[in-house]
Amino acid sequence: MIASKDMDRSARRGGAVGPASAEPLRFSWSPEPLPGGPWPEPLRAAVWDVMHALGWQAVQQGERARLEALYRDFTSLFPRYLADAADVDRAADLYTLVHILLWRSTQNLGELKRFNADVVLPFAGYLSRHFATRPLGPATRAIPRIAYLSETSDLFSANAVAKTTVSLMLGQHAIRDAEDWPFLYCIKQPVQNLWDFARETGLRVRDMSRPTPSQMTQAILSQLAADEIDILIADSNCAVATMVLQQRPCRVQAFHENGFAPWAIPELDLAFMGITKPSSSLFGDRVAMHETPRNTAAIFHCVERPRAQVDALRNVICAGTGIAQPSTIYGFYGRMAKITPAYMALVEEILARDPQAIFFAGGTGSIAMIVERRAASPVGDRIILYDEFIDGHLVSGCIDVFLDTFPFPGGNACLEAQAHGVPVVWMQPDPDGEMHLVFTLRDERLKARDDADFVSLALQLADRDARKEHGRFAQELAARYGNMTEQARIVEDLLREAWTKAG
C-alpha cells in the first residue's frame, strides 16, 4: 500500500515508498497476476490503460462497493507511477481518477482523510523530487493581485464549486477597484454560460485547459507570471492544483475548501474552511485554517423556472404514484450516494404515517439500494426515483419539503431549496462529525434530535400554514447569506494578514 500503518508520518511527507514486493499482485479485474517486482514502461502503460477504463466505467455506474474496491486496488499501485519525471501525466491522471472514486463512494467526510496518506503525500513527495520550486521575486504592489485556480467551469452543473468560487469573487468586486478584481483560472475549458456571465459581470476568466496535466501546469505557471499574481487560491485539491502549488509560483497560496478537504501539501499557507471543520489531520503543520462557511451569491440561489416546466415535473411525480393531490411531496436532490438505508427507513416511516404523501429523489450515482428498498416496502409505490442529473431549481419549485441526508448532508442543494421557500428538515450532526459549518445556514427549529424527531418534524410540515411560515423563514435565511460582500471582507482581511506575514 502507499502508506502502510507502520509507515511514519515523516516518511509519507517525503513521498517515501517501500521497495516493491517480489510477490505477484492479484486483482479481481486482472485475469493474470501482475509482477510484484519493478515494472517496465510497457507494463506500466498497459496496466494504466486498464485502470483508466475500469475506473471511469465504475464512476459512471456509481456502484459504491465497486468504487471502494477499485480505490483500494488503484492506490496500492499508485507508487509504480511515481518513478521518474516522465511519469507525471500518468500519475496526475491516476490521482484524478482515485480522487473521484473516493468522492463518489463516501458517505462520511471523515472517510476522505485517507486521501492524504494514500495519494497526496506520495504525489507531493514525488513532485518535490523531480520539479524545483520557483524563486519568488520581491513584492511590488500594496494591494496584492489575486487569482483563483478552479477545476470547475460550469456555473449550472451538478457541482456547486464554480458557483461558490465565482460568488466570492463577486463579493470582492464590491470591495476592490476594478483594476484589482481577481482572475479566474479555469483548469477545464469554460462552458458558454461562464463566458456569458463573465461578460455581464466583468469577471476576468482565463482558459487554462490543455491536453495534458503537465501542459496545463506550465500554462498556468506562465500565466501567473504574466498577470503578476501575488496570491493564488485553489478551490480543489486536484492533481493540477497540486502540481502548480508545489512549484510555489506565488507569495501566498491558499485553499478554498469545498468538501473534499485533505490536502497536506507542503506549499500551502492557509485554508478557508467552507464545509469541513478545521482539523490538524487535513493539512500540513504550518497551514492556518479559518472558518468561512461555504455560500453562494443570491443570484445563484433562486433561479425561477417556467411554471409550465415545474407543473409538468410535479404532474409526472404524482402520476407515478397514482395520487393526484398529495398532502406533501417530500424530496431530495444531489449525489445519490448520500442516501443511506437509515435515511430511507425514515422516509418510509413518514410515508407510512401519511398515506397521501410522496417522496421524490433525483440525482447522479447508483440507486441500487434504494430500488431494492422500494421494491420491498409497503409504501414503495409512493417513492419516485430519477437517477440522472436534475435541475435543482426545477425540483425546488415542485417539492414541498426537503429531507436532508445524513450523516453526509446536502450543501448547495439545501441553500437553493430554502431560497425557493422550501423548508429543510435536517438531522443534528454528530459532535465529532466533519461538516458542522454547513449547518450555520439552516433553520434551527427544523433540526431533528433523533430519528423519531426527524419523522415528527417532517410530518408537522404537512400542515400548509406551518410549511408557509417555515418557507418564508427559509427564504429570509438564504437571502441573508446570499450577500457575499461580508464574506469577501473576511477573506480579504485574512489574505492581507497572510500577505503582510509573507513580506
PDB file of N, CA and C in Angstrom, residues 212-256:
ATOM      1  N   THR A 212      -2.769  17.893 -21.587  1.00  0.00           N
ATOM      2  CA  THR A 212      -2.244  17.042 -20.516  1.00  0.00           C
ATOM      3  C   THR A 212      -2.079  17.851 -19.231  1.00  0.00           C
ATOM      4  N   PRO A 213      -2.027  17.175 -18.075  1.00  0.00           N
ATOM      5  CA  PRO A 213      -1.811  17.895 -16.813  1.00  0.00           C
ATOM      6  C   PRO A 213      -0.516  18.702 -16.794  1.00  0.00           C
ATOM      7  N   SER A 214       0.564  18.148 -17.352  1.00  0.00           N
ATOM      8  CA  SER A 214       1.831  18.884 -17.342  1.00  0.00           C
ATOM      9  C   SER A 214       1.762  20.125 -18.214  1.00  0.00           C
ATOM     10  N   GLN A 215       1.074  20.043 -19.339  1.00  0.00           N
ATOM     11  CA  GLN A 215       0.920  21.213 -20.201  1.00  0.00           C
ATOM     12  C   GLN A 215       0.045  22.272 -19.521  1.00  0.00           C
ATOM     13  N   MET A 216      -0.999  21.827 -18.825  1.00  0.00           N
ATOM     14  CA  MET A 216      -1.823  22.778 -18.069  1.00  0.00           C
ATOM     15  C   MET A 216      -1.000  23.472 -17.005  1.00  0.00           C
ATOM     16  N   THR A 217      -0.195  22.696 -16.303  1.00  0.00           N
ATOM     17  CA  THR A 217       0.628  23.257 -15.235  1.00  0.00           C
ATOM     18  C   THR A 217       1.559  24.332 -15.771  1.00  0.00           C
ATOM     19  N   GLN A 218       2.236  24.041 -16.873  1.00  0.00           N
ATOM     20  CA  GLN A 218       3.157  25.023 -17.447  1.00  0.00           C
ATOM     21  C   GLN A 218       2.410  26.263 -17.932  1.00  0.00           C
ATOM     22  N   ALA A 219       1.229  26.074 -18.516  1.00  0.00           N
ATOM     23  CA  ALA A 219       0.447  27.219 -18.981  1.00  0.00           C
ATOM     24  C   ALA A 219       0.015  28.094 -17.803  1.00  0.00           C
ATOM     25  N   ILE A 220      -0.390  27.463 -16.727  1.00  0.00           N
ATOM     26  CA  ILE A 220      -0.827  28.215 -15.537  1.00  0.00           C
ATOM     27  C   ILE A 220       0.344  28.975 -14.935  1.00  0.00           C
ATOM     28  N   LEU A 221       1.485  28.326 -14.815  1.00  0.00           N
ATOM     29  CA  LEU A 221       2.657  28.994 -14.253  1.00  0.00           C
ATOM     30  C   LEU A 221       3.051  30.209 -15.096  1.00  0.00           C
ATOM     31  N   SER A 222       3.007  30.067 -16.415  1.00  0.00           N
ATOM     32  CA  SER A 222       3.347  31.183 -17.302  1.00  0.00           C
ATOM     33  C   SER A 222       2.340  32.319 -17.165  1.00  0.00           C
ATOM     34  N   GLN A 223       1.056  31.970 -17.072  1.00  0.00           N
ATOM     35  CA  GLN A 223       0.019  32.990 -16.962  1.00  0.00           C
ATOM     36  C   GLN A 223       0.081  33.715 -15.618  1.00  0.00           C
ATOM     37  N   LEU A 224       0.403  32.974 -14.558  1.00  0.00           N
ATOM     38  CA  LEU A 224       0.564  33.612 -13.242  1.00  0.00           C
ATOM     39  C   LEU A 224       1.665  34.671 -13.294  1.00  0.00           C
ATOM     40  N   ALA A 225       2.743  34.342 -13.976  1.00  0.00           N
ATOM     41  CA  ALA A 225       3.842  35.307 -14.105  1.00  0.00           C
ATOM     42  C   ALA A 225       3.416  36.497 -14.960  1.00  0.00           C
ATOM     43  N   ALA A 226       2.716  36.230 -16.054  1.00  0.00           N
ATOM     44  CA  ALA A 226       2.283  37.312 -16.939  1.00  0.00           C
ATOM     45  C   ALA A 226       1.297  38.248 -16.252  1.00  0.00           C
ATOM     46  N   ASP A 227       0.406  37.691 -15.438  1.00  0.00           N
ATOM     47  CA  ASP A 227      -0.586  38.502 -14.724  1.00  0.00           C
ATOM     48  C   ASP A 227      -0.041  39.075 -13.411  1.00  0.00           C
ATOM     49  N   GLU A 228       1.197  38.713 -13.082  1.00  0.00           N
ATOM     50  CA  GLU A 228       1.850  39.189 -11.852  1.00  0.00           C
ATOM     51  C   GLU A 228       0.984  38.900 -10.621  1.00  0.00           C
ATOM     52  N   ILE A 229       0.576  37.630 -10.512  1.00  0.00           N
ATOM     53  CA  ILE A 229      -0.283  37.213  -9.410  1.00  0.00           C
ATOM     54  C   ILE A 229       0.535  37.052  -8.134  1.00  0.00           C
ATOM     55  N   ASP A 230       0.019  37.609  -7.048  1.00  0.00           N
ATOM     56  CA  ASP A 230       0.678  37.539  -5.748  1.00  0.00           C
ATOM     57  C   ASP A 230       0.076  36.464  -4.844  1.00  0.00           C
ATOM     58  N   ILE A 231      -1.243  36.267  -4.965  1.00  0.00           N
ATOM     59  CA  ILE A 231      -1.954  35.307  -4.114  1.00  0.00           C
ATOM     60  C   ILE A 231      -2.725  34.348  -5.014  1.00  0.00           C
ATOM     61  N   LEU A 232      -2.484  33.061  -4.836  1.00  0.00           N
ATOM     62  CA  LEU A 232      -3.179  32.037  -5.603  1.00  0.00           C
ATOM     63  C   LEU A 232      -4.073  31.233  -4.661  1.00  0.00           C
ATOM     64  N   ILE A 233      -5.358  31.127  -5.028  1.00  0.00           N
ATOM     65  CA  ILE A 233      -6.327  30.404  -4.207  1.00  0.00           C
ATOM     66  C   ILE A 233      -6.909  29.277  -5.045  1.00  0.00           C
ATOM     67  N   ALA A 234      -6.671  28.032  -4.640  1.00  0.00           N
ATOM     68  CA  ALA A 234      -7.231  26.871  -5.334  1.00  0.00           C
ATOM     69  C   ALA A 234      -8.538  26.481  -4.657  1.00  0.00           C
ATOM     70  N   ASP A 235      -9.548  26.101  -5.457  1.00  0.00           N
ATOM     71  CA  ASP A 235     -10.812  25.665  -4.853  1.00  0.00           C
ATOM     72  C   ASP A 235     -10.973  24.147  -4.924  1.00  0.00           C
ATOM     73  N   SER A 236      -9.894  23.445  -5.289  1.00  0.00           N
ATOM     74  CA  SER A 236      -9.913  21.989  -5.347  1.00  0.00           C
ATOM     75  C   SER A 236      -8.521  21.460  -5.053  1.00  0.00           C
ATOM     76  N   ASN A 237      -8.471  20.304  -4.393  1.00  0.00           N
ATOM     77  CA  ASN A 237      -7.185  19.650  -4.140  1.00  0.00           C
ATOM     78  C   ASN A 237      -6.866  18.669  -5.263  1.00  0.00           C
ATOM     79  N   CYS A 238      -7.137  19.079  -6.491  1.00  0.00           N
ATOM     80  CA  CYS A 238      -6.948  18.213  -7.646  1.00  0.00           C
ATOM     81  C   CYS A 238      -5.465  18.089  -7.999  1.00  0.00           C
ATOM     82  N   ALA A 239      -5.166  17.209  -8.948  1.00  0.00           N
ATOM     83  CA  ALA A 239      -3.783  16.937  -9.307  1.00  0.00           C
ATOM     84  C   ALA A 239      -3.083  18.161  -9.887  1.00  0.00           C
ATOM     85  N   VAL A 240      -3.745  18.866 -10.801  1.00  0.00           N
ATOM     86  CA  VAL A 240      -3.106  20.031 -11.429  1.00  0.00           C
ATOM     87  C   VAL A 240      -2.845  21.122 -10.397  1.00  0.00           C
ATOM     88  N   ALA A 241      -3.794  21.364  -9.499  1.00  0.00           N
ATOM     89  CA  ALA A 241      -3.565  22.356  -8.446  1.00  0.00           C
ATOM     90  C   ALA A 241      -2.373  21.959  -7.585  1.00  0.00           C
ATOM     91  N   THR A 242      -2.245  20.677  -7.278  1.00  0.00           N
ATOM     92  CA  THR A 242      -1.098  20.195  -6.502  1.00  0.00           C
ATOM     93  C   THR A 242       0.196  20.444  -7.261  1.00  0.00           C
ATOM     94  N   MET A 243       0.198  20.176  -8.555  1.00  0.00           N
ATOM     95  CA  MET A 243       1.391  20.372  -9.369  1.00  0.00           C
ATOM     96  C   MET A 243       1.785  21.847  -9.435  1.00  0.00           C
ATOM     97  N   VAL A 244       0.793  22.731  -9.536  1.00  0.00           N
ATOM     98  CA  VAL A 244       1.081  24.170  -9.625  1.00  0.00           C
ATOM     99  C   VAL A 244       1.614  24.694  -8.294  1.00  0.00           C
ATOM    100  N   LEU A 245       0.888  24.425  -7.217  1.00  0.00           N
ATOM    101  CA  LEU A 245       1.285  24.967  -5.923  1.00  0.00           C
ATOM    102  C   LEU A 245       2.625  24.418  -5.458  1.00  0.00           C
ATOM    103  N   GLN A 246       2.953  23.195  -5.857  1.00  0.00           N
ATOM    104  CA  GLN A 246       4.233  22.600  -5.442  1.00  0.00           C
ATOM    105  C   GLN A 246       5.414  23.439  -5.909  1.00  0.00           C
ATOM    106  N   GLN A 247       5.262  24.129  -7.030  1.00  0.00           N
ATOM    107  CA  GLN A 247       6.381  24.931  -7.535  1.00  0.00           C
ATOM    108  C   GLN A 247       6.418  26.339  -6.929  1.00  0.00           C
ATOM    109  N   ARG A 248       5.486  26.623  -5.996  1.00  0.00           N
ATOM    110  CA  ARG A 248       5.456  27.891  -5.253  1.00  0.00           C
ATOM    111  C   ARG A 248       5.567  29.100  -6.181  1.00  0.00           C
ATOM    112  N   PRO A 249       4.610  29.283  -7.110  1.00  0.00           N
ATOM    113  CA  PRO A 249       4.682  30.430  -8.014  1.00  0.00           C
ATOM    114  C   PRO A 249       4.252  31.746  -7.367  1.00  0.00           C
ATOM    115  N   CYS A 250       3.562  31.683  -6.221  1.00  0.00           N
ATOM    116  CA  CYS A 250       3.017  32.902  -5.612  1.00  0.00           C
ATOM    117  C   CYS A 250       3.438  33.014  -4.148  1.00  0.00           C
ATOM    118  N   ARG A 251       3.484  34.241  -3.694  1.00  0.00           N
ATOM    119  CA  ARG A 251       3.940  34.510  -2.333  1.00  0.00           C
ATOM    120  C   ARG A 251       3.004  33.916  -1.287  1.00  0.00           C
ATOM    121  N   VAL A 252       1.705  33.983  -1.546  1.00  0.00           N
ATOM    122  CA  VAL A 252       0.710  33.390  -0.650  1.00  0.00           C
ATOM    123  C   VAL A 252      -0.109  32.389  -1.446  1.00  0.00           C
ATOM    124  N   GLN A 253      -0.268  31.184  -0.900  1.00  0.00           N
ATOM    125  CA  GLN A 253      -1.023  30.125  -1.572  1.00  0.00           C
ATOM    126  C   GLN A 253      -2.061  29.579  -0.603  1.00  0.00           C
ATOM    127  N   ALA A 254      -3.328  29.582  -1.050  1.00  0.00           N
ATOM    128  CA  ALA A 254      -4.441  29.243  -0.175  1.00  0.00           C
ATOM    129  C   ALA A 254      -5.345  28.198  -0.813  1.00  0.00           C
ATOM    130  N   PHE A 255      -6.206  27.625   0.029  1.00  0.00           N
ATOM    131  CA  PHE A 255      -7.168  26.606  -0.399  1.00  0.00           C
ATOM    132  C   PHE A 255      -8.546  27.035   0.071  1.00  0.00           C
ATOM    133  N   HIS A 256      -9.480  27.182  -0.882  1.00  0.00           N
ATOM    134  CA  HIS A 256     -10.874  27.478  -0.551  1.00  0.00           C
ATOM    135  C   HIS A 256     -11.617  26.153  -0.558  1.00  0.00           C
TER     136      HIS A 256
END
